[in-house]
Short mmCIF file of C-alpha atoms in Angstrom, two decimals:
data_model
loop_
_atom_site.label_atom_id
_atom_site.label_comp_id
_atom_site.label_asym_id
_atom_site.label_seq_id
_atom_site.Cartn_x
_atom_site.Cartn_y
_atom_site.Cartn_z
CA UNK L 1 18.33 -127.33 62.16
CA UNK L 2 18.45 -125.62 58.85
CA UNK L 3 17.12 -128.78 57.25
CA UNK L 4 14.31 -128.86 59.67
CA UNK L 5 13.56 -125.23 59.07
CA UNK L 6 13.69 -125.72 55.37
CA UNK L 7 11.47 -128.74 55.60
CA UNK L 8 9.19 -126.88 57.91
CA UNK L 9 9.00 -124.04 55.50
CA UNK L 10 8.37 -126.40 52.65
CA UNK L 11 5.70 -128.14 54.66
CA UNK L 12 4.11 -124.91 55.52
CA UNK L 13 4.21 -123.87 51.91
CA UNK L 14 2.71 -127.17 50.84
CA UNK L 15 0.09 -126.96 53.50
CA UNK L 16 -0.65 -123.41 52.56
CA UNK L 17 -0.95 -124.40 48.91
CA UNK L 18 -3.12 -127.36 49.77
CA UNK L 19 -5.25 -125.20 51.99
CA UNK L 20 -5.56 -122.70 49.18
CA UNK L 21 -6.62 -125.46 46.83
CA UNK L 22 -9.08 -126.75 49.39
CA UNK L 23 -10.46 -123.26 49.93
CA UNK L 24 -10.69 -122.74 46.17
CA UNK L 25 -12.51 -126.05 45.83
CA UNK L 26 -14.79 -125.18 48.70
CA UNK L 27 -15.53 -121.83 47.18
CA UNK L 28 -16.14 -123.48 43.82
CA UNK L 29 -18.49 -126.02 45.34
CA UNK L 30 -20.22 -123.29 47.30
CA UNK L 31 -20.68 -121.32 44.12
CA UNK L 32 -21.91 -124.41 42.36
CA UNK L 33 -24.40 -125.09 45.17
CA UNK L 34 -25.47 -121.48 45.10
CA UNK L 35 -25.82 -121.62 41.33
CA UNK L 36 -27.75 -124.89 41.62
CA UNK L 37 -29.96 -123.46 44.33
CA UNK L 38 -30.45 -120.32 42.26
CA UNK L 39 -31.16 -122.40 39.22
CA UNK L 40 -33.60 -124.57 41.15
CA UNK L 41 -35.20 -121.47 42.57
CA UNK L 42 -35.45 -119.94 39.13
CA UNK L 43 -36.85 -123.17 37.75
CA UNK L 44 -39.39 -123.33 40.56
CA UNK L 45 -40.35 -119.72 40.01
CA UNK L 46 -40.65 -120.39 36.29
CA UNK L 47 -42.88 -123.38 36.96
CA UNK L 48 -44.99 -121.29 39.28
CA UNK L 49 -45.17 -118.57 36.65
CA UNK L 50 -46.17 -121.14 34.05
CA UNK L 51 -48.84 -122.52 36.36
CA UNK L 52 -50.01 -119.00 37.15
CA UNK L 53 -50.06 -118.15 33.46
CA UNK L 54 -52.01 -121.28 32.67
CA UNK L 55 -54.53 -120.45 35.42
CA UNK L 56 -54.66 -116.88 34.18
CA UNK L 57 -55.22 -118.15 30.67
CA UNK L 58 -58.04 -120.34 31.89
CA UNK L 59 -59.54 -117.44 33.83
CA UNK L 60 -59.10 -115.13 30.88
CA UNK L 61 -60.67 -117.76 28.64
CA UNK L 62 -63.59 -118.07 31.03
CA UNK L 63 -63.78 -114.30 31.29
CA UNK L 64 -63.60 -114.04 27.51
CA UNK L 65 -66.41 -116.57 27.15
CA UNK L 66 -68.45 -114.72 29.78
CA UNK L 67 -67.69 -111.39 28.10
CA UNK L 68 -68.69 -112.78 24.72
CA UNK L 69 -71.95 -114.11 26.15
CA UNK L 70 -72.60 -110.78 27.84
CA UNK L 71 -71.75 -108.97 24.62
CA UNK L 72 -74.12 -111.20 22.69
CA UNK L 73 -76.87 -110.61 25.27
CA UNK L 74 -76.23 -106.87 25.27
CA UNK L 75 -76.21 -106.80 21.46
CA UNK L 76 -79.44 -108.77 21.40
CA UNK L 77 -81.04 -106.39 23.89
CA UNK L 78 -79.86 -103.38 21.87
CA UNK L 79 -81.27 -104.90 18.68
CA UNK L 80 -84.56 -105.59 20.45
CA UNK L 81 -84.72 -102.07 21.87
CA UNK L 82 -83.92 -100.61 18.43
CA UNK L 83 -86.64 -102.76 16.87
CA UNK L 84 -89.16 -101.63 19.49
CA UNK L 85 -88.12 -97.99 19.07
CA UNK L 86 -88.48 -98.21 15.28
CA UNK L 87 -91.86 -99.89 15.70
CA UNK L 88 -92.99 -97.14 18.08
CA UNK L 89 -91.77 -94.45 15.67
CA UNK L 90 -93.61 -96.14 12.80
CA UNK L 91 -96.79 -96.45 14.85
CA UNK L 92 -96.54 -92.80 15.88
CA UNK L 93 -96.01 -91.75 12.27
CA UNK L 94 -99.01 -93.83 11.18
CA UNK L 95 -101.17 -92.31 13.93
CA UNK L 96 -100.03 -88.80 12.95
CA UNK L 97 -100.81 -89.56 9.30
CA UNK L 98 -104.27 -90.82 10.28
CA UNK L 99 -104.84 -87.73 12.43
CA UNK L 100 -103.76 -85.41 9.60
CA UNK L 101 -106.01 -87.26 7.18
CA UNK L 102 -108.92 -87.00 9.62
CA UNK L 103 -108.28 -83.27 10.07
CA UNK L 104 -108.17 -82.80 6.29
CA UNK L 105 -111.44 -84.69 5.92
CA UNK L 106 -113.04 -82.62 8.68
CA UNK L 107 -111.81 -79.39 7.08
CA UNK L 108 -113.09 -80.54 3.69
CA UNK L 109 -116.44 -81.45 5.23
CA UNK L 110 -116.62 -78.07 6.97
CA UNK L 111 -115.78 -76.27 3.71
CA UNK L 112 -118.45 -78.25 1.88
CA UNK L 113 -120.98 -77.47 4.60
CA UNK L 114 -120.03 -73.79 4.52
CA UNK L 115 -120.29 -73.73 0.71
CA UNK L 116 -123.68 -75.45 0.78
CA UNK L 117 -124.89 -73.12 3.52
CA UNK L 118 -123.65 -70.09 1.58
CA UNK L 119 -125.36 -71.30 -1.59
CA UNK L 120 -128.56 -71.99 0.35
CA UNK L 121 -128.36 -68.56 1.97
CA UNK L 122 -127.81 -66.88 -1.40
CA UNK L 123 -130.70 -68.89 -2.88
CA UNK L 124 -132.96 -67.79 -0.02
CA UNK L 125 -131.89 -64.18 -0.48
CA UNK L 126 -132.55 -64.44 -4.20
CA UNK L 127 -135.98 -65.91 -3.54
CA UNK L 128 -136.67 -63.16 -1.01
CA UNK L 129 -135.57 -60.49 -3.48
CA UNK L 130 -137.75 -62.03 -6.18
CA UNK L 131 -140.70 -62.15 -3.80
CA UNK L 132 -140.21 -58.54 -2.81
CA UNK L 133 -139.94 -57.55 -6.45
CA UNK L 134 -143.16 -59.42 -7.23
CA UNK L 135 -144.86 -57.75 -4.28
CA UNK L 136 -143.61 -54.27 -5.08
CA UNK L 137 -144.06 -54.41 -8.84
CA UNK L 138 -147.79 -53.73 -8.87
CA UNK L 139 -149.92 -51.38 -10.87
CA UNK L 140 -151.22 -48.10 -9.60
CA UNK L 141 -154.78 -49.41 -9.62
CA UNK L 142 -153.81 -52.37 -7.40
CA UNK L 143 -152.04 -50.07 -4.95
CA UNK L 144 -155.01 -47.69 -4.88
CA UNK L 145 -157.44 -50.56 -4.34
CA UNK L 146 -155.30 -51.90 -1.52
CA UNK L 147 -155.12 -48.50 0.16
CA UNK L 148 -158.85 -48.03 -0.21
CA UNK L 149 -159.51 -51.43 1.29
CA UNK L 150 -157.18 -50.61 4.20
CA UNK L 151 -158.95 -47.31 4.82
CA UNK L 152 -162.37 -48.97 4.82
CA UNK L 153 -161.16 -51.78 7.08
CA UNK L 154 -159.50 -49.41 9.54
CA UNK L 155 -162.56 -47.09 9.55
CA UNK L 156 -164.87 -50.01 10.29
CA UNK L 157 -162.53 -51.22 13.04
CA UNK L 158 -162.39 -47.77 14.62
CA UNK L 159 -166.19 -47.49 14.55
CA UNK L 160 -166.77 -50.86 16.14
CA UNK L 161 -163.95 -50.99 18.71
CA UNK L 162 -164.43 -49.96 22.35
CA UNK L 163 -162.28 -47.33 24.09
CA UNK L 164 -160.51 -50.07 26.05
CA UNK L 165 -159.64 -51.96 22.85
CA UNK L 166 -158.39 -48.80 21.22
CA UNK L 167 -156.27 -47.93 24.23
CA UNK L 168 -154.76 -51.44 24.29
CA UNK L 169 -154.02 -51.22 20.56
CA UNK L 170 -152.35 -47.84 20.94
CA UNK L 171 -150.37 -49.07 23.94
CA UNK L 172 -149.10 -52.14 22.06
CA UNK L 173 -148.21 -49.93 19.11
CA UNK L 174 -146.24 -47.54 21.32
CA UNK L 175 -144.42 -50.51 22.95
CA UNK L 176 -143.61 -51.94 19.51
CA UNK L 177 -142.23 -48.60 18.32
CA UNK L 178 -140.10 -48.27 21.46
CA UNK L 179 -138.80 -51.84 21.11
CA UNK L 180 -137.93 -51.29 17.47
CA UNK L 181 -136.11 -48.04 18.21
CA UNK L 182 -134.18 -49.61 21.08
CA UNK L 183 -133.00 -52.72 19.20
CA UNK L 184 -132.48 -51.55 15.63
CA UNK L 185 -129.07 -50.78 14.13
CA UNK L 186 -128.25 -47.46 12.43
CA UNK L 187 -128.64 -49.11 9.00
CA UNK L 188 -132.03 -50.53 9.93
CA UNK L 189 -133.10 -47.15 11.33
CA UNK L 190 -132.05 -45.45 8.11
CA UNK L 191 -133.99 -47.99 6.01
CA UNK L 192 -137.07 -47.63 8.26
CA UNK L 193 -137.00 -43.85 8.06
CA UNK L 194 -136.57 -44.04 4.29
CA UNK L 195 -139.64 -46.31 4.00
CA UNK L 196 -141.58 -43.93 6.24
CA UNK L 197 -140.58 -40.92 4.11
CA UNK L 198 -141.54 -42.70 0.90
CA UNK L 199 -144.87 -43.82 2.34
CA UNK L 200 -145.61 -40.36 3.78
CA UNK L 201 -144.79 -38.75 0.47
CA UNK L 202 -147.11 -41.15 -1.34
CA UNK L 203 -149.87 -40.53 1.23
CA UNK L 204 -149.44 -36.75 0.94
CA UNK L 205 -149.77 -36.98 -2.82
CA UNK L 206 -153.01 -39.01 -2.68
CA UNK L 207 -154.80 -37.91 0.49
CA UNK L 208 -157.50 -35.27 0.83
CA UNK L 209 -157.46 -32.43 3.40
CA UNK L 210 -159.96 -34.32 5.57
CA UNK L 211 -157.75 -37.42 5.47
CA UNK L 212 -154.74 -35.31 6.36
CA UNK L 213 -156.47 -33.85 9.43
CA UNK L 214 -157.60 -37.31 10.53
CA UNK L 215 -154.05 -38.69 10.08
CA UNK L 216 -152.48 -35.88 12.11
CA UNK L 217 -155.04 -36.35 14.83
CA UNK L 218 -154.35 -40.11 14.91
CA UNK L 219 -150.60 -39.67 15.21
CA UNK L 220 -150.96 -36.98 17.85
CA UNK L 221 -152.89 -39.48 19.96
CA UNK L 222 -150.32 -42.24 19.34
CA UNK L 223 -147.27 -40.12 20.10
#
C-alpha cells in the first residue's frame, strides 16, 4: 500500500513534470508562432511600406517633373511679361521724349514768331515816327501856305454847298465827335485835347479879328 502510494506519488510527480515540460514546450511553440506571425506581419507591413514608398517616390517624381515644367512655364511667362513691360516703358519714354521735343520746338517757334513780330512792330513804329517827324518838321512858310490853302478851299466849299449839304456835314461831324468821345481812352483824350490846345493857340496867334468871329460862329453852330 505504501509502495503503491509512493509509486503513485512518483507517477504523479513524473506526470506533473512531464505536463510542465509539455506546457513549457507548448508555450514556447506558441511564442515562436506568435513571433513568426509577428515577424511575418512586420515583414508584410515593411513590404507594403516599401511598395507605398516606391509609389510615393514615383508620384513625387512625376509631381516634381510636373512642378519643374510648371516652374519653367511660369518663369518663361514672367520673363515674357517683364520683356513686354520693359518694352512698353521704353516706348512710353520715347513717346514722352518726342512730345517734349515737339513742345520745345513749338515754344521755340512761338518765341521766334513773337520776336519777329516785335521787331516788325518796332520797325513799323519807327517808320511811323519818322513819317510823323517828316510831316511835322516843316517850315513856317509851308505851314502858312497850307493853312491859306485850307481857308480858301473851305471858303469855296461853304459858298458852293447847299443848306442840306451843310447840315449833313455838320451832323456827321457831331456824330464823329460823339463817337470819338465815347470810345477814346483817358490817354487818347489827353493827347487829343493837347493837340486841340496847340492848334487853337497857333490859330489865335495867326488869325485876324474877322477870322476869330467867323471861327466862333462856326463852332457855335456845330456845338
